Coordinates of C-alpha atoms in Angstrom, one line a residue:
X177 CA 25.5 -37.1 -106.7
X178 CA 22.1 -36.8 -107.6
X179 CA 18.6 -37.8 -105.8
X180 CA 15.1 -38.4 -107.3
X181 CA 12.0 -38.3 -104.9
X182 CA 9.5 -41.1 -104.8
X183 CA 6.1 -39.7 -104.2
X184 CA 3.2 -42.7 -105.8
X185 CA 3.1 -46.3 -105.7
X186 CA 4.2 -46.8 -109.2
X187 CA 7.4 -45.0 -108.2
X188 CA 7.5 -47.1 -105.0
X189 CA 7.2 -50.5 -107.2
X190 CA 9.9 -49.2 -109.7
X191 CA 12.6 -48.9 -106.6
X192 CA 11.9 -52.8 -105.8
X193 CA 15.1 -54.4 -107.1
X194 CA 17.6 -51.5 -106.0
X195 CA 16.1 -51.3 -102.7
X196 CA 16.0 -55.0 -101.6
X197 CA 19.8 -55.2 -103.1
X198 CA 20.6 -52.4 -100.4
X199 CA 18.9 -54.1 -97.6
X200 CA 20.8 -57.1 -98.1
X201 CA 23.7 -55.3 -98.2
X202 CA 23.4 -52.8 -95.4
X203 CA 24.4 -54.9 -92.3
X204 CA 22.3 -52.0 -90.3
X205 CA 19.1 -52.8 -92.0
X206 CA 16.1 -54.5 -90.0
X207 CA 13.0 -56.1 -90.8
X208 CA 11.3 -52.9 -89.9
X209 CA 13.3 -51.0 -93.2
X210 CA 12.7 -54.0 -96.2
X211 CA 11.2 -52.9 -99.1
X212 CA 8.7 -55.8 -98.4
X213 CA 7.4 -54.5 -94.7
X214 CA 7.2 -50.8 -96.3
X215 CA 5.3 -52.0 -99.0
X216 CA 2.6 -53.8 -97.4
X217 CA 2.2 -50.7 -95.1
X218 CA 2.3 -48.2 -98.1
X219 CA -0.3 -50.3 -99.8
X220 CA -3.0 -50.3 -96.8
X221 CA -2.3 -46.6 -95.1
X222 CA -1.1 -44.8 -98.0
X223 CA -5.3 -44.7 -99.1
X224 CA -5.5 -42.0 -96.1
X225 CA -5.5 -38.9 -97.8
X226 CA -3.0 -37.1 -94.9
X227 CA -0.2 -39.4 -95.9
X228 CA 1.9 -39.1 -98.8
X229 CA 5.0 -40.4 -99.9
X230 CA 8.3 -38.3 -99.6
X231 CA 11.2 -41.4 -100.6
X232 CA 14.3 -39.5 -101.2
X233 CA 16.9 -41.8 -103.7
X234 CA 20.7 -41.0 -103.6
X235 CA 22.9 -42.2 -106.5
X236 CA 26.5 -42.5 -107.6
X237 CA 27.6 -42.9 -111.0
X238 CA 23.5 -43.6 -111.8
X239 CA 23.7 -46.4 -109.2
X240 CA 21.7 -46.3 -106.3
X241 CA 22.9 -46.0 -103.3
X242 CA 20.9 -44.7 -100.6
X243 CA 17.0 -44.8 -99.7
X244 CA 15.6 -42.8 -96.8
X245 CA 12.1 -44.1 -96.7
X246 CA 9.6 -41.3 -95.1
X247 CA 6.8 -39.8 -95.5
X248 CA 4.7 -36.9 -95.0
X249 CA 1.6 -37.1 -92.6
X250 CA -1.1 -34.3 -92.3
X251 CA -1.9 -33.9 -88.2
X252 CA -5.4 -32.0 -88.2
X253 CA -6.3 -31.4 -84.7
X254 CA -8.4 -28.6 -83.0
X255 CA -5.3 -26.4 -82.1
X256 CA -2.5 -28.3 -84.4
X257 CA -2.6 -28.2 -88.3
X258 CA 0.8 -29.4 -89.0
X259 CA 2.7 -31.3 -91.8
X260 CA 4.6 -34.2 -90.0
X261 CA 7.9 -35.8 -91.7
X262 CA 8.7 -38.9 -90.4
X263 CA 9.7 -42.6 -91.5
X264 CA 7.1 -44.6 -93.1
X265 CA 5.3 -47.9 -91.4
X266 CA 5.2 -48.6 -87.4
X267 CA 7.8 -50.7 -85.4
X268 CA 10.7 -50.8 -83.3
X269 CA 13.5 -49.5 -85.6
X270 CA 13.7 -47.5 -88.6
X271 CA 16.6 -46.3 -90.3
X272 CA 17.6 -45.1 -94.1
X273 CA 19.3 -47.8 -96.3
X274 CA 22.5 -47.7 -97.3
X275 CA 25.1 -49.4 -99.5
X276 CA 28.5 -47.5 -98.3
X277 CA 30.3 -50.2 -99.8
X278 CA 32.0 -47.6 -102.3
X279 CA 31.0 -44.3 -100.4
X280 CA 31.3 -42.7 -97.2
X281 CA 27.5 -43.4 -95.3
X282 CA 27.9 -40.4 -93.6
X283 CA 27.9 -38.0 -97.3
X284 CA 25.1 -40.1 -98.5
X285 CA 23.2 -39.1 -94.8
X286 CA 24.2 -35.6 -96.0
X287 CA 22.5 -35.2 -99.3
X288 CA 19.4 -37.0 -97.6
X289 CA 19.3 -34.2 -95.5
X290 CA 19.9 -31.6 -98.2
X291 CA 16.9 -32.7 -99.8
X292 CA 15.0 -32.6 -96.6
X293 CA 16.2 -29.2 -96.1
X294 CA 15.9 -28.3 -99.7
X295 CA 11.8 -29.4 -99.2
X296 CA 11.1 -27.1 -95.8
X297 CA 8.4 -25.4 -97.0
X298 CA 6.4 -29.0 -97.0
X299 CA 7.1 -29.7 -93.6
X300 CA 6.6 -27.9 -90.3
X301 CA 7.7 -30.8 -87.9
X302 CA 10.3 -34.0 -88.4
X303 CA 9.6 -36.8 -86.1
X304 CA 12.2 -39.7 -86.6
X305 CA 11.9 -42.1 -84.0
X306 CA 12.8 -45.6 -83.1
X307 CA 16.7 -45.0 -84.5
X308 CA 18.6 -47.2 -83.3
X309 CA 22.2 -46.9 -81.6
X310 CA 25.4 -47.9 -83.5
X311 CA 23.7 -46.9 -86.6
X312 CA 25.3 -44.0 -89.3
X313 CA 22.2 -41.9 -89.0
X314 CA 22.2 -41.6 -85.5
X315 CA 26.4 -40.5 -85.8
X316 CA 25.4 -38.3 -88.0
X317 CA 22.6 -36.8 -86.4
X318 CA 24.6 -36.5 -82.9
X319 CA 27.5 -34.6 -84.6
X320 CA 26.0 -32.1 -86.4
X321 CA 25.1 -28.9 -84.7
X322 CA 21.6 -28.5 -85.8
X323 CA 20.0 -31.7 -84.9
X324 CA 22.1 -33.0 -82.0
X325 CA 20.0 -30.6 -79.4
X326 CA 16.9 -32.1 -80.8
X327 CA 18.3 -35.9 -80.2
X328 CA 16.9 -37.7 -77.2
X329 CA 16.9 -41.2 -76.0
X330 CA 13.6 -43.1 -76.4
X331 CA 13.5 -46.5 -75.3
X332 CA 15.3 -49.4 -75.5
X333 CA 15.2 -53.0 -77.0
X334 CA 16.8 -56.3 -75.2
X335 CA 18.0 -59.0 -77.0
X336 CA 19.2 -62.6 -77.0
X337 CA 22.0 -63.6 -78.8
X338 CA 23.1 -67.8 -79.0
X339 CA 26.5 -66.2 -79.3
X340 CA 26.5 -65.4 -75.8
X341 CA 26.9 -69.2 -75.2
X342 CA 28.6 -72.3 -76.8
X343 CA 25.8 -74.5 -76.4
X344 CA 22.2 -74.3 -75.6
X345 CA 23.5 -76.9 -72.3
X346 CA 25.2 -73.8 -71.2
X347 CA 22.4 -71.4 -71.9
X348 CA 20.5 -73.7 -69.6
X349 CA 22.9 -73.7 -67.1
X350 CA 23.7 -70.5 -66.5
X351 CA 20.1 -68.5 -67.3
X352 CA 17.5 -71.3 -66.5
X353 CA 16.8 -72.0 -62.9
X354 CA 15.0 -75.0 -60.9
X355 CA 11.8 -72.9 -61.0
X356 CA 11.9 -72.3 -64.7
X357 CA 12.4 -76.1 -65.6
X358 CA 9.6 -77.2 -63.0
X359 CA 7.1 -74.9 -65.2
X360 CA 8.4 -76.5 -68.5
X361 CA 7.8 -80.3 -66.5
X362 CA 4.8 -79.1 -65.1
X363 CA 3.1 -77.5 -68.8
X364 CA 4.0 -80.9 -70.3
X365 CA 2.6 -83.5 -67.3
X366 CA -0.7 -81.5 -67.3
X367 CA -1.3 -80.5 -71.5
X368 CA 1.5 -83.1 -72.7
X369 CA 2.2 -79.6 -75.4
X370 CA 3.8 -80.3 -78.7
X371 CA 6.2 -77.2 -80.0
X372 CA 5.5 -76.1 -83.3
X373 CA 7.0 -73.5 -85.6
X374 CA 5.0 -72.4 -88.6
X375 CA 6.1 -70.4 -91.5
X376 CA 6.1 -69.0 -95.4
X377 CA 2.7 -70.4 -96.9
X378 CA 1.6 -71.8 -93.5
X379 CA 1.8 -68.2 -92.0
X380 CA -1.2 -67.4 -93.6
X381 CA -3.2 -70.2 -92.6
X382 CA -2.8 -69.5 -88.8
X383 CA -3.5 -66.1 -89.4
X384 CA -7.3 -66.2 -88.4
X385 CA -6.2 -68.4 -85.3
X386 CA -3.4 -66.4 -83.6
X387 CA -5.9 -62.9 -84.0
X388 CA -8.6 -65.2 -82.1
X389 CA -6.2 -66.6 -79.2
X390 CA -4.9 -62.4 -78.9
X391 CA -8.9 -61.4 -79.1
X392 CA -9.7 -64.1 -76.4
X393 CA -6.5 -62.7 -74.4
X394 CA -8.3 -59.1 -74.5
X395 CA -11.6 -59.8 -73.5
X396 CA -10.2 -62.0 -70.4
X397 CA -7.7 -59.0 -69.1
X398 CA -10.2 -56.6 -69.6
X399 CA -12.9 -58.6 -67.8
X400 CA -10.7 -60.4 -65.2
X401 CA -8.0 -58.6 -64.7
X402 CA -9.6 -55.0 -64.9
X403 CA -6.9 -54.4 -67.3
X404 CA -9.3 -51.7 -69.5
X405 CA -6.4 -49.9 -71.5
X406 CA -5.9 -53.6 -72.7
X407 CA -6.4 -53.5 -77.0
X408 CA -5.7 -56.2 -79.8
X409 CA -4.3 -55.0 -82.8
X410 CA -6.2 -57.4 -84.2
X411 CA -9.6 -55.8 -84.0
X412 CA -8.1 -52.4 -86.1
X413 CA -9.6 -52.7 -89.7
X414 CA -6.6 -51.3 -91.4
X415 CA -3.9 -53.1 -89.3
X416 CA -5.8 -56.8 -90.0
X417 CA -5.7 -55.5 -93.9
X418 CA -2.0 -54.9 -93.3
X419 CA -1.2 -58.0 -91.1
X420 CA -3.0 -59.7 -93.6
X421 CA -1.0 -58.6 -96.3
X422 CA 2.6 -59.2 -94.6
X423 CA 1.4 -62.9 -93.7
X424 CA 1.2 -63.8 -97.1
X425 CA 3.3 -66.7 -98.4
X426 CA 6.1 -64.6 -96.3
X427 CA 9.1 -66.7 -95.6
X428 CA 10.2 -63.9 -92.8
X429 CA 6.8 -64.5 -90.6
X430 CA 7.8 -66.8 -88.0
X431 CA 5.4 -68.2 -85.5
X432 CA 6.5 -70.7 -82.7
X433 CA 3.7 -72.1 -81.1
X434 CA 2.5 -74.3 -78.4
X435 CA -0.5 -76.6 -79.1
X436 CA -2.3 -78.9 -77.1
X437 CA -2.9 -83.0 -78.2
X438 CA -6.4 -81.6 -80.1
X439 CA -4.1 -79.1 -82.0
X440 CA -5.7 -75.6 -80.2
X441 CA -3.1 -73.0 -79.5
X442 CA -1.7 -72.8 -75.7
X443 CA 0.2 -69.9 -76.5
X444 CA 1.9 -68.2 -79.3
X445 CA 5.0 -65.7 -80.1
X446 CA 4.9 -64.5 -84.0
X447 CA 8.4 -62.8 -85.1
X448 CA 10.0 -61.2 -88.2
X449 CA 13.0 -63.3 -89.3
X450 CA 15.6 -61.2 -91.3
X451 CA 19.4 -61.6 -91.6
X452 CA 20.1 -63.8 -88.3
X453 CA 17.6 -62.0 -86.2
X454 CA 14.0 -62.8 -85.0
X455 CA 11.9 -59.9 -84.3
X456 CA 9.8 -60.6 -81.9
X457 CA 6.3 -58.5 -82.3
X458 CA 3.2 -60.1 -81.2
X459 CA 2.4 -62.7 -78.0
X460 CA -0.7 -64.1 -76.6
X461 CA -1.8 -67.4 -74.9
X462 CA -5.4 -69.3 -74.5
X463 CA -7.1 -67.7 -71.6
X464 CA -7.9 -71.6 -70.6
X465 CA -4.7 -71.9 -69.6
X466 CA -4.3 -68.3 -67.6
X467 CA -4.0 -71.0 -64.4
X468 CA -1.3 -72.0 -65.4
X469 CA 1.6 -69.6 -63.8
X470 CA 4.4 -68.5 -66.4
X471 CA 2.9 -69.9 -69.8
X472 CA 5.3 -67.9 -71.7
X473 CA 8.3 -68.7 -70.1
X474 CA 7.7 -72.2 -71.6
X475 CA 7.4 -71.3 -74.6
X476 CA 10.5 -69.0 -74.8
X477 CA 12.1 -72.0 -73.3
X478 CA 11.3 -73.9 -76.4
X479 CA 12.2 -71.3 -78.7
X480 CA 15.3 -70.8 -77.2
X481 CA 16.4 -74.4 -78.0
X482 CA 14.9 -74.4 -81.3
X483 CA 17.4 -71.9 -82.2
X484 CA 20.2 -73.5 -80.8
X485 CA 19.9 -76.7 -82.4
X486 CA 17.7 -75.8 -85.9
X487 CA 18.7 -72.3 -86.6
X488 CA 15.9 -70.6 -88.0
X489 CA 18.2 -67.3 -86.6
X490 CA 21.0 -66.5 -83.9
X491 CA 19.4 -63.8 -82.0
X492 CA 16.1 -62.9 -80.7
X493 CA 15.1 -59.1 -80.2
X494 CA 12.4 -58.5 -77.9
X495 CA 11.6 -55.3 -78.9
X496 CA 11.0 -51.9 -78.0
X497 CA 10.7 -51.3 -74.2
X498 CA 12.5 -52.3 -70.9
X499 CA 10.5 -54.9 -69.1
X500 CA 11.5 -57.3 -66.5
X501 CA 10.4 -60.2 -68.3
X502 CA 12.9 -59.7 -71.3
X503 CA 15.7 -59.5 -69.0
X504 CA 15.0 -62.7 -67.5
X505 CA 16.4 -63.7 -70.4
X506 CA 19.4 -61.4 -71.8
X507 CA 21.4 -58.5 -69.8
X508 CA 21.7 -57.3 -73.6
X509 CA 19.9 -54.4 -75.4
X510 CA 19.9 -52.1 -77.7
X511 CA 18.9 -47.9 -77.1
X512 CA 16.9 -46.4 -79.2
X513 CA 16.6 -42.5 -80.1
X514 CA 14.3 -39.6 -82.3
X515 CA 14.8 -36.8 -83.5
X516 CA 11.8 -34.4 -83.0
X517 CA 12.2 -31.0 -84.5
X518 CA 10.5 -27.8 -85.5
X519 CA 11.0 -26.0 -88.7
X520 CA 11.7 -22.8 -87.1
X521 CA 11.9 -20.6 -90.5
X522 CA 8.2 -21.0 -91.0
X523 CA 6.6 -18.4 -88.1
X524 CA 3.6 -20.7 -87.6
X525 CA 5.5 -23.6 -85.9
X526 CA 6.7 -21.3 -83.0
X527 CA 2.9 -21.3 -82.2
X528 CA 3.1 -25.2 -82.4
X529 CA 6.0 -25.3 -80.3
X530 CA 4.7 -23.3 -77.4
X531 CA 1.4 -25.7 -77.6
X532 CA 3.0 -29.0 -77.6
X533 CA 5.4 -27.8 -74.6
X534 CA 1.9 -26.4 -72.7
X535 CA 1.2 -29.9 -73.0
X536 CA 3.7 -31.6 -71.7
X537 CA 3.8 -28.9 -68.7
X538 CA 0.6 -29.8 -67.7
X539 CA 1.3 -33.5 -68.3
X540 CA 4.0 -33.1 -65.7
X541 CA 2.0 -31.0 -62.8
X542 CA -0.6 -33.7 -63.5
X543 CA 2.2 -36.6 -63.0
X544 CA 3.3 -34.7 -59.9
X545 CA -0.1 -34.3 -58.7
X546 CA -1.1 -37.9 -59.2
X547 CA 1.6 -39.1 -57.0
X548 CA 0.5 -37.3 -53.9

């Protein structure tokens, strides 16, 4: 075994080929973990001078055969100067790739960890989140003494699988309802919609109109709906650069689409297709149509069908977090875990520890308080 660390962009550039061979391979891989999603992150918050790359590279017999894609992030608050490891990029799974084709996952994990443990000087906190069940890292993290107590459940992801049915008339028959058709009937009498799903080169050209319909979406919540905490990630400078980035002649962006007769967006739903699986990620619709009671439901409709009878993927993930809406839809999911752990050999981080666990005490008593 040996392991190489990958700390620049060059170094990044010169795993290309190795790590989108694993990622095919590794049936555990997600969108979230290509070398192209990673890449396009690297390239727009790796300028902040708190991050910096910490790749770890496993090989056997001078092939490689793991990747565990983290990074090291600077947290400079008023009580908390800490060094952070964690996984690089944002989104609802992360994992380290692996081709266990020839080797045990679970010895590859190990020397990952090695290294990790080998570099604890640099680090005073690992935050892993978003690790998904059913996954090697997750066995291994759950059987082994030292990080199992620092393992908890996070959230959870539902998703739609065509497999589930033999057809998409049976799909229709036993999830869709009279109500759910009538708004599908009712969306077409009144905007007489066309479905539309727009991808690779095209991606890029609706860029600029999917961050106005999800702009326009804000601004009517917020002024409407009272809905204040409302954001768009559109309206971040660095997450436009990165979006903007990703888009680009991307086979894997995916964005179905409902238009009215002029051609302006009703509503839209913007996924990440890899393997078989769309991940879905971004939603908003025309606040024009805000009347109109269960927009989205048409559109999932469509999409729904789309896949059934075109392909384009077998399964739709709806992402992190538990909502009614996505269970409309699926009674599957998928649970997702972190690990969040102090380096307890460096005397600083028990200071850490007792503030973040202030914190959460008086998070509590204000939670309790709140309810009364």
């Amino acid at each position: 075994m040996t392991t190489k660390l990958i700390t620049d962009v060059e170094g990044l550039l010169s795993i290309k080929e190795d790590w989108e061979r694993i990622e095919r391979c590794d049936r555990k891989t997600t969108y979230y973990s290509t070398f192209h999603f990673n890449y396009c992150w690297w390239l727009t918050y790796g300028q902040n001078k708190n991050n910096q790359l910490f790749i770890i590279c496993c090989y056997r017999d001078n092939e490689m055969v793991g990747i565990a894609p983290l990074m090291f992030r600077k947290i400079d608050k008023k009580l908390l100067k800490c060094n952070e490891l964690r996984f690089i990029g944002k989104g609802d799974y992360f994992n380290f790739i692996l081709d266990s084709s020839q080797f045990s996952a679970l010895a590859i994990i190990k020397d990952i960890f090695k290294v990790i443990e080998d570099h604890a000087s640099r680090w005073d906190r690992i935050e892993m989140t978003h690790i998904q069940m059913d996954t090697p890292l997750l066995r291994y993290l759950l059987r082994h003494d030292k990080y199992n107590p620092y393992v908890h459940y996070l959230t959870s992801s539902p998703r739609f699988d065509t497999e589930d049915f033999t057809s998409y008339e049976q799909f229709d028959k036993e999830i869709m309802n009279t109500k759910m058709r009538k708004k599908r009937a009712k969306l077409l009498g009144e905007t007489n919609y066309r479905f539309k799903v727009v991808r690779g080169s095209e991606s890029e050209d609706i860029y600029e109109q999917i961050s106005h319909i999800h702009k326009l979406e804000k601004q009517y919540l917020q002024s409407e709906k009272g809905k204040y905490e409302r954001k768009s990630l559109f309206e971040n400078g660095n997450n436009e650069k990165f979006l903007k980035r990703l888009f680009k002649d991307n086979d894997q962006m995916v964005t179905f689409v409902l238009e009215s007769e002029e051609g302006e967006i009703i509503v839209y739903k913007s996924c990440y297709l890899f393997g078989n699986v769309l991940y879905g990620w971004n939603t908003a619709y025309d606040p024009k149509y805000s009347h109109f009671h269960g927009i989205a439901d048409v559109l999932m409709i469509e999409m729904i069908q789309y896949i059934f009878e075109r392909g384009h993927g077998e399964k739709i993930d709806f992402g992190a977090g538990s909502y009614s809406w996505k269970f409309r839809w699926t009674n599957r999911f998928s649970v997702n875990y972190s690990l969040a752990m102090w380096n307890m050999s460096n005397p600083k981080t028990k200071f850490f520890r007792f503030l973040t666990r202030t914190r959460e005490v008086v998070r509590a008593i204000r939670g309790i308080t709140n309810e009364h």
